[in-house]
């Protein structure tokens, strides 16, 4: 679900990409890759507040996560 959600987001199918990533997080709430993917696709979709909150949540769990830190810079 994570890879499919990100792929859909990259292809411009934001709603289905976000839905896939949310489903992945429902199955595995602690999946950092799914959290980062969701924040990424939310950013593509213009959902900036949600995207920022997602990256911040990742950093709360993994303060040294380079991808989340880079996206928030």
PDB file of N, CA and C in Angstrom:
ATOM      1  N   UNK A   1       0.816  -1.207   0.000  1.00  0.00           N
ATOM      2  CA  UNK A   1       0.000   0.000   0.000  1.00  0.00           C
ATOM      3  C   UNK A   1       0.854   1.263   0.000  1.00  0.00           C
ATOM      4  N   UNK A   2       1.988   1.222   0.693  1.00  0.00           N
ATOM      5  CA  UNK A   2       2.824   2.409   0.785  1.00  0.00           C
ATOM      6  C   UNK A   2       3.355   2.799  -0.593  1.00  0.00           C
ATOM      7  N   UNK A   3       3.964   1.842  -1.279  1.00  0.00           N
ATOM      8  CA  UNK A   3       4.538   2.137  -2.591  1.00  0.00           C
ATOM      9  C   UNK A   3       3.459   2.571  -3.577  1.00  0.00           C
ATOM     10  N   UNK A   4       2.318   1.905  -3.535  1.00  0.00           N
ATOM     11  CA  UNK A   4       1.221   2.250  -4.437  1.00  0.00           C
ATOM     12  C   UNK A   4       0.699   3.651  -4.137  1.00  0.00           C
ATOM     13  N   UNK A   5       0.591   3.982  -2.868  1.00  0.00           N
ATOM     14  CA  UNK A   5       0.116   5.312  -2.487  1.00  0.00           C
ATOM     15  C   UNK A   5       1.050   6.411  -2.960  1.00  0.00           C
ATOM     16  N   UNK A   6       2.348   6.185  -2.792  1.00  0.00           N
ATOM     17  CA  UNK A   6       3.316   7.179  -3.249  1.00  0.00           C
ATOM     18  C   UNK A   6       3.275   7.293  -4.767  1.00  0.00           C
ATOM     19  N   UNK A   7       3.229   6.158  -5.446  1.00  0.00           N
ATOM     20  CA  UNK A   7       3.173   6.161  -6.911  1.00  0.00           C
ATOM     21  C   UNK A   7       1.939   6.922  -7.407  1.00  0.00           C
ATOM     22  N   UNK A   8       0.809   6.673  -6.789  1.00  0.00           N
ATOM     23  CA  UNK A   8      -0.413   7.384  -7.201  1.00  0.00           C
ATOM     24  C   UNK A   8      -0.265   8.883  -6.974  1.00  0.00           C
ATOM     25  N   UNK A   9       0.366   9.242  -5.869  1.00  0.00           N
ATOM     26  CA  UNK A   9       0.591  10.656  -5.600  1.00  0.00           C
ATOM     27  C   UNK A   9       1.492  11.302  -6.632  1.00  0.00           C
ATOM     28  N   UNK A  10       2.562  10.622  -6.995  1.00  0.00           N
ATOM     29  CA  UNK A  10       3.486  11.131  -8.010  1.00  0.00           C
ATOM     30  C   UNK A  10       2.772  11.277  -9.348  1.00  0.00           C
ATOM     31  N   UNK A  11       1.855  10.381  -9.624  1.00  0.00           N
ATOM     32  CA  UNK A  11       1.106  10.411 -10.888  1.00  0.00           C
ATOM     33  C   UNK A  11      -0.035  11.433 -10.876  1.00  0.00           C
ATOM     34  N   UNK A  12      -0.246  12.078  -9.736  1.00  0.00           N
ATOM     35  CA  UNK A  12      -1.287  13.099  -9.651  1.00  0.00           C
ATOM     36  C   UNK A  12      -2.623  12.626  -9.121  1.00  0.00           C
ATOM     37  N   UNK A  13      -2.723  11.361  -8.756  1.00  0.00           N
ATOM     38  CA  UNK A  13      -3.960  10.834  -8.161  1.00  0.00           C
ATOM     39  C   UNK A  13      -3.856  10.983  -6.642  1.00  0.00           C
ATOM     40  N   UNK A  14      -3.938  12.237  -6.204  1.00  0.00           N
ATOM     41  CA  UNK A  14      -3.668  12.541  -4.801  1.00  0.00           C
ATOM     42  C   UNK A  14      -4.631  11.864  -3.829  1.00  0.00           C
ATOM     43  N   UNK A  15      -5.913  11.932  -4.119  1.00  0.00           N
ATOM     44  CA  UNK A  15      -6.910  11.375  -3.192  1.00  0.00           C
ATOM     45  C   UNK A  15      -6.718   9.880  -2.997  1.00  0.00           C
ATOM     46  N   UNK A  16      -6.497   9.146  -4.086  1.00  0.00           N
ATOM     47  CA  UNK A  16      -6.313   7.700  -3.936  1.00  0.00           C
ATOM     48  C   UNK A  16      -4.963   7.384  -3.308  1.00  0.00           C
ATOM     49  N   UNK A  17      -3.948   8.186  -3.600  1.00  0.00           N
ATOM     50  CA  UNK A  17      -2.651   7.988  -2.961  1.00  0.00           C
ATOM     51  C   UNK A  17      -2.732   8.199  -1.460  1.00  0.00           C
ATOM     52  N   UNK A  18      -3.397   9.270  -1.072  1.00  0.00           N
ATOM     53  CA  UNK A  18      -3.575   9.558   0.357  1.00  0.00           C
ATOM     54  C   UNK A  18      -4.388   8.446   1.021  1.00  0.00           C
ATOM     55  N   UNK A  19      -5.433   7.979   0.358  1.00  0.00           N
ATOM     56  CA  UNK A  19      -6.253   6.901   0.921  1.00  0.00           C
ATOM     57  C   UNK A  19      -5.429   5.630   1.122  1.00  0.00           C
ATOM     58  N   UNK A  20      -4.584   5.291   0.143  1.00  0.00           N
ATOM     59  CA  UNK A  20      -3.730   4.107   0.280  1.00  0.00           C
ATOM     60  C   UNK A  20      -2.782   4.251   1.473  1.00  0.00           C
ATOM     61  N   UNK A  21      -2.189   5.416   1.596  1.00  0.00           N
ATOM     62  CA  UNK A  21      -1.225   5.630   2.686  1.00  0.00           C
ATOM     63  C   UNK A  21      -1.920   5.650   4.043  1.00  0.00           C
ATOM     64  N   UNK A  22      -3.105   6.203   4.110  1.00  0.00           N
ATOM     65  CA  UNK A  22      -3.868   6.165   5.359  1.00  0.00           C
ATOM     66  C   UNK A  22      -4.256   4.737   5.712  1.00  0.00           C
ATOM     67  N   UNK A  23      -4.583   3.937   4.710  1.00  0.00           N
ATOM     68  CA  UNK A  23      -4.900   2.527   4.959  1.00  0.00           C
ATOM     69  C   UNK A  23      -3.667   1.792   5.471  1.00  0.00           C
ATOM     70  N   UNK A  24      -2.513   2.092   4.890  1.00  0.00           N
ATOM     71  CA  UNK A  24      -1.271   1.468   5.355  1.00  0.00           C
ATOM     72  C   UNK A  24      -1.010   1.837   6.808  1.00  0.00           C
ATOM     73  N   UNK A  25      -1.272   3.084   7.168  1.00  0.00           N
ATOM     74  CA  UNK A  25      -1.050   3.520   8.556  1.00  0.00           C
ATOM     75  C   UNK A  25      -2.089   2.922   9.510  1.00  0.00           C
ATOM     76  N   UNK A  26      -3.272   2.623   9.017  1.00  0.00           N
ATOM     77  CA  UNK A  26      -4.272   1.961   9.860  1.00  0.00           C
ATOM     78  C   UNK A  26      -3.816   0.549  10.215  1.00  0.00           C
ATOM     79  N   UNK A  27      -3.113  -0.077   9.282  1.00  0.00           N
ATOM     80  CA  UNK A  27      -2.594  -1.426   9.511  1.00  0.00           C
ATOM     81  C   UNK A  27      -1.349  -1.395  10.389  1.00  0.00           C
ATOM     82  N   UNK A  28      -0.471  -0.428  10.113  1.00  0.00           N
ATOM     83  CA  UNK A  28       0.802  -0.328  10.844  1.00  0.00           C
ATOM     84  C   UNK A  28       1.040   1.138  11.222  1.00  0.00           C
ATOM     85  N   UNK A  29       0.442   1.583  12.320  1.00  0.00           N
ATOM     86  CA  UNK A  29       0.509   2.996  12.693  1.00  0.00           C
ATOM     87  C   UNK A  29       1.920   3.554  12.878  1.00  0.00           C
ATOM     88  N   UNK A  30       2.855   2.723  13.187  1.00  0.00           N
ATOM     89  CA  UNK A  30       4.217   3.194  13.414  1.00  0.00           C
ATOM     90  C   UNK A  30       5.111   3.154  12.196  1.00  0.00           C
ATOM     91  N   UNK A  31       4.557   2.884  11.029  1.00  0.00           N
ATOM     92  CA  UNK A  31       5.348   2.754   9.804  1.00  0.00           C
ATOM     93  C   UNK A  31       5.843   4.129   9.360  1.00  0.00           C
ATOM     94  N   UNK A  32       7.113   4.400   9.597  1.00  0.00           N
ATOM     95  CA  UNK A  32       7.708   5.696   9.271  1.00  0.00           C
ATOM     96  C   UNK A  32       7.650   5.957   7.766  1.00  0.00           C
ATOM     97  N   UNK A  33       7.890   4.936   6.953  1.00  0.00           N
ATOM     98  CA  UNK A  33       7.843   5.129   5.505  1.00  0.00           C
ATOM     99  C   UNK A  33       6.447   5.544   5.048  1.00  0.00           C
ATOM    100  N   UNK A  34       5.421   4.974   5.644  1.00  0.00           N
ATOM    101  CA  UNK A  34       4.053   5.353   5.298  1.00  0.00           C
ATOM    102  C   UNK A  34       3.764   6.777   5.758  1.00  0.00           C
ATOM    103  N   UNK A  35       4.264   7.148   6.924  1.00  0.00           N
ATOM    104  CA  UNK A  35       4.051   8.510   7.422  1.00  0.00           C
ATOM    105  C   UNK A  35       4.733   9.539   6.516  1.00  0.00           C
ATOM    106  N   UNK A  36       5.954   9.245   6.125  1.00  0.00           N
ATOM    107  CA  UNK A  36       6.668  10.155   5.232  1.00  0.00           C
ATOM    108  C   UNK A  36       5.981  10.202   3.865  1.00  0.00           C
ATOM    109  N   UNK A  37       5.564   9.048   3.364  1.00  0.00           N
ATOM    110  CA  UNK A  37       4.864   9.012   2.085  1.00  0.00           C
ATOM    111  C   UNK A  37       3.590   9.825   2.120  1.00  0.00           C
ATOM    112  N   UNK A  38       2.836   9.699   3.212  1.00  0.00           N
ATOM    113  CA  UNK A  38       1.594  10.452   3.342  1.00  0.00           C
ATOM    114  C   UNK A  38       1.886  11.953   3.361  1.00  0.00           C
ATOM    115  N   UNK A  39       2.878  12.361   4.128  1.00  0.00           N
ATOM    116  CA  UNK A  39       3.234  13.782   4.176  1.00  0.00           C
ATOM    117  C   UNK A  39       3.666  14.280   2.800  1.00  0.00           C
ATOM    118  N   UNK A  40       4.395  13.458   2.081  1.00  0.00           N
ATOM    119  CA  UNK A  40       4.860  13.824   0.740  1.00  0.00           C
ATOM    120  C   UNK A  40       3.684  14.023  -0.217  1.00  0.00           C
ATOM    121  N   UNK A  41       2.768  13.067  -0.238  1.00  0.00           N
ATOM    122  CA  UNK A  41       1.626  13.158  -1.147  1.00  0.00           C
ATOM    123  C   UNK A  41       0.704  14.306  -0.722  1.00  0.00           C
ATOM    124  N   UNK A  42       0.562  14.536   0.563  1.00  0.00           N
ATOM    125  CA  UNK A  42      -0.238  15.676   1.018  1.00  0.00           C
ATOM    126  C   UNK A  42       0.376  16.986   0.514  1.00  0.00           C
ATOM    127  N   UNK A  43       1.680  17.058   0.500  1.00  0.00           N
ATOM    128  CA  UNK A  43       2.353  18.241  -0.028  1.00  0.00           C
ATOM    129  C   UNK A  43       2.060  18.410  -1.513  1.00  0.00           C
ATOM    130  N   UNK A  44       2.142  17.319  -2.272  1.00  0.00           N
ATOM    131  CA  UNK A  44       1.824  17.380  -3.706  1.00  0.00           C
ATOM    132  C   UNK A  44       0.401  17.890  -3.921  1.00  0.00           C
ATOM    133  N   UNK A  45      -0.494  17.487  -3.028  1.00  0.00           N
ATOM    134  CA  UNK A  45      -1.910  17.832  -3.154  1.00  0.00           C
ATOM    135  C   UNK A  45      -2.218  19.240  -2.640  1.00  0.00           C
ATOM    136  N   UNK A  46      -1.204  19.925  -2.135  1.00  0.00           N
ATOM    137  CA  UNK A  46      -1.416  21.269  -1.608  1.00  0.00           C
ATOM    138  C   UNK A  46      -1.940  21.291  -0.186  1.00  0.00           C
ATOM    139  N   UNK A  47      -1.911  20.150   0.478  1.00  0.00           N
ATOM    140  CA  UNK A  47      -2.360  20.056   1.869  1.00  0.00           C
ATOM    141  C   UNK A  47      -1.155  20.298   2.788  1.00  0.00           C
ATOM    142  N   UNK A  48      -0.683  21.545   2.758  1.00  0.00           N
ATOM    143  CA  UNK A  48       0.587  21.859   3.401  1.00  0.00           C
ATOM    144  C   UNK A  48       0.561  21.734   4.923  1.00  0.00           C
ATOM    145  N   UNK A  49      -0.510  22.157   5.557  1.00  0.00           N
ATOM    146  CA  UNK A  49      -0.586  22.055   7.019  1.00  0.00           C
ATOM    147  C   UNK A  49      -0.519  20.593   7.468  1.00  0.00           C
ATOM    148  N   UNK A  50      -1.250  19.719   6.763  1.00  0.00           N
ATOM    149  CA  UNK A  50      -1.234  18.301   7.102  1.00  0.00           C
ATOM    150  C   UNK A  50       0.145  17.697   6.818  1.00  0.00           C
ATOM    151  N   UNK A  51       0.749  18.124   5.731  1.00  0.00           N
ATOM    152  CA  UNK A  51       2.074  17.621   5.372  1.00  0.00           C
ATOM    153  C   UNK A  51       3.095  17.990   6.431  1.00  0.00           C
ATOM    154  N   UNK A  52       3.099  19.246   6.829  1.00  0.00           N
ATOM    155  CA  UNK A  52       4.039  19.703   7.863  1.00  0.00           C
ATOM    156  C   UNK A  52       3.812  18.935   9.160  1.00  0.00           C
ATOM    157  N   UNK A  53       2.555  18.767   9.540  1.00  0.00           N
ATOM    158  CA  UNK A  53       2.242  18.025  10.762  1.00  0.00           C
ATOM    159  C   UNK A  53       2.743  16.582  10.672  1.00  0.00           C
ATOM    160  N   UNK A  54       2.623  15.990   9.492  1.00  0.00           N
ATOM    161  CA  UNK A  54       3.104  14.621   9.297  1.00  0.00           C
ATOM    162  C   UNK A  54       4.610  14.513   9.454  1.00  0.00           C
ATOM    163  N   UNK A  55       5.332  15.435   8.828  1.00  0.00           N
ATOM    164  CA  UNK A  55       6.793  15.416   8.970  1.00  0.00           C
ATOM    165  C   UNK A  55       7.206  15.682  10.418  1.00  0.00           C
ATOM    166  N   UNK A  56       6.496  16.574  11.099  1.00  0.00           N
ATOM    167  CA  UNK A  56       6.804  16.847  12.502  1.00  0.00           C
ATOM    168  C   UNK A  56       6.559  15.613  13.374  1.00  0.00           C
ATOM    169  N   UNK A  57       5.515  14.857  13.050  1.00  0.00           N
ATOM    170  CA  UNK A  57       5.227  13.625  13.795  1.00  0.00           C
ATOM    171  C   UNK A  57       6.347  12.607  13.601  1.00  0.00           C
ATOM    172  N   UNK A  58       6.882  12.531  12.385  1.00  0.00           N
ATOM    173  CA  UNK A  58       8.007  11.632  12.129  1.00  0.00           C
ATOM    174  C   UNK A  58       9.202  12.059  12.973  1.00  0.00           C
ATOM    175  N   UNK A  59       9.491  13.366  12.995  1.00  0.00           N
ATOM    176  CA  UNK A  59      10.642  13.856  13.758  1.00  0.00           C
ATOM    177  C   UNK A  59      10.457  13.666  15.262  1.00  0.00           C
ATOM    178  N   UNK A  60       9.223  13.656  15.722  1.00  0.00           N
ATOM    179  CA  UNK A  60       8.970  13.395  17.144  1.00  0.00           C
ATOM    180  C   UNK A  60       9.390  11.976  17.509  1.00  0.00           C
ATOM    181  N   UNK A  61       9.253  11.055  16.537  1.00  0.00           N
ATOM    182  CA  UNK A  61       9.641   9.654  16.762  1.00  0.00           C
ATOM    183  C   UNK A  61      11.095   9.401  16.408  1.00  0.00           C
ATOM    184  N   UNK A  62      11.563  10.059  15.346  1.00  0.00           N
ATOM    185  CA  UNK A  62      12.931   9.869  14.855  1.00  0.00           C
ATOM    186  C   UNK A  62      13.545  11.242  14.583  1.00  0.00           C
ATOM    187  N   UNK A  63      14.087  11.884  15.606  1.00  0.00           N
ATOM    188  CA  UNK A  63      14.601  13.248  15.454  1.00  0.00           C
ATOM    189  C   UNK A  63      15.698  13.402  14.393  1.00  0.00           C
ATOM    190  N   UNK A  64      16.358  12.331  14.038  1.00  0.00           N
ATOM    191  CA  UNK A  64      17.428  12.428  13.049  1.00  0.00           C
ATOM    192  C   UNK A  64      16.993  12.007  11.647  1.00  0.00           C
ATOM    193  N   UNK A  65      15.697  11.825  11.428  1.00  0.00           N
ATOM    194  CA  UNK A  65      15.218  11.383  10.116  1.00  0.00           C
ATOM    195  C   UNK A  65      15.523  12.459   9.080  1.00  0.00           C
ATOM    196  N   UNK A  66      16.441  12.153   8.190  1.00  0.00           N
ATOM    197  CA  UNK A  66      16.933  13.125   7.219  1.00  0.00           C
ATOM    198  C   UNK A  66      15.853  13.574   6.245  1.00  0.00           C
ATOM    199  N   UNK A  67      15.029  12.661   5.785  1.00  0.00           N
ATOM    200  CA  UNK A  67      14.003  13.030   4.813  1.00  0.00           C
ATOM    201  C   UNK A  67      13.015  14.025   5.412  1.00  0.00           C
ATOM    202  N   UNK A  68      12.549  13.759   6.607  1.00  0.00           N
ATOM    203  CA  UNK A  68      11.599  14.679   7.256  1.00  0.00           C
ATOM    204  C   UNK A  68      12.270  16.016   7.548  1.00  0.00           C
ATOM    205  N   UNK A  69      13.497  15.981   8.014  1.00  0.00           N
ATOM    206  CA  UNK A  69      14.220  17.228   8.298  1.00  0.00           C
ATOM    207  C   UNK A  69      14.409  18.063   7.035  1.00  0.00           C
ATOM    208  N   UNK A  70      14.737  17.399   5.954  1.00  0.00           N
ATOM    209  CA  UNK A  70      14.962  18.095   4.678  1.00  0.00           C
ATOM    210  C   UNK A  70      13.667  18.736   4.177  1.00  0.00           C
ATOM    211  N   UNK A  71      12.581  18.017   4.278  1.00  0.00           N
ATOM    212  CA  UNK A  71      11.295  18.540   3.782  1.00  0.00           C
ATOM    213  C   UNK A  71      10.801  19.732   4.590  1.00  0.00           C
ATOM    214  N   UNK A  72      11.191  19.796   5.841  1.00  0.00           N
ATOM    215  CA  UNK A  72      10.758  20.907   6.699  1.00  0.00           C
ATOM    216  C   UNK A  72      11.721  22.090   6.636  1.00  0.00           C
ATOM    217  N   UNK A  73      12.861  21.912   5.989  1.00  0.00           N
ATOM    218  CA  UNK A  73      13.863  22.995   5.946  1.00  0.00           C
ATOM    219  C   UNK A  73      13.419  24.121   5.043  1.00  0.00           C
TER     220      UNK A  73
END
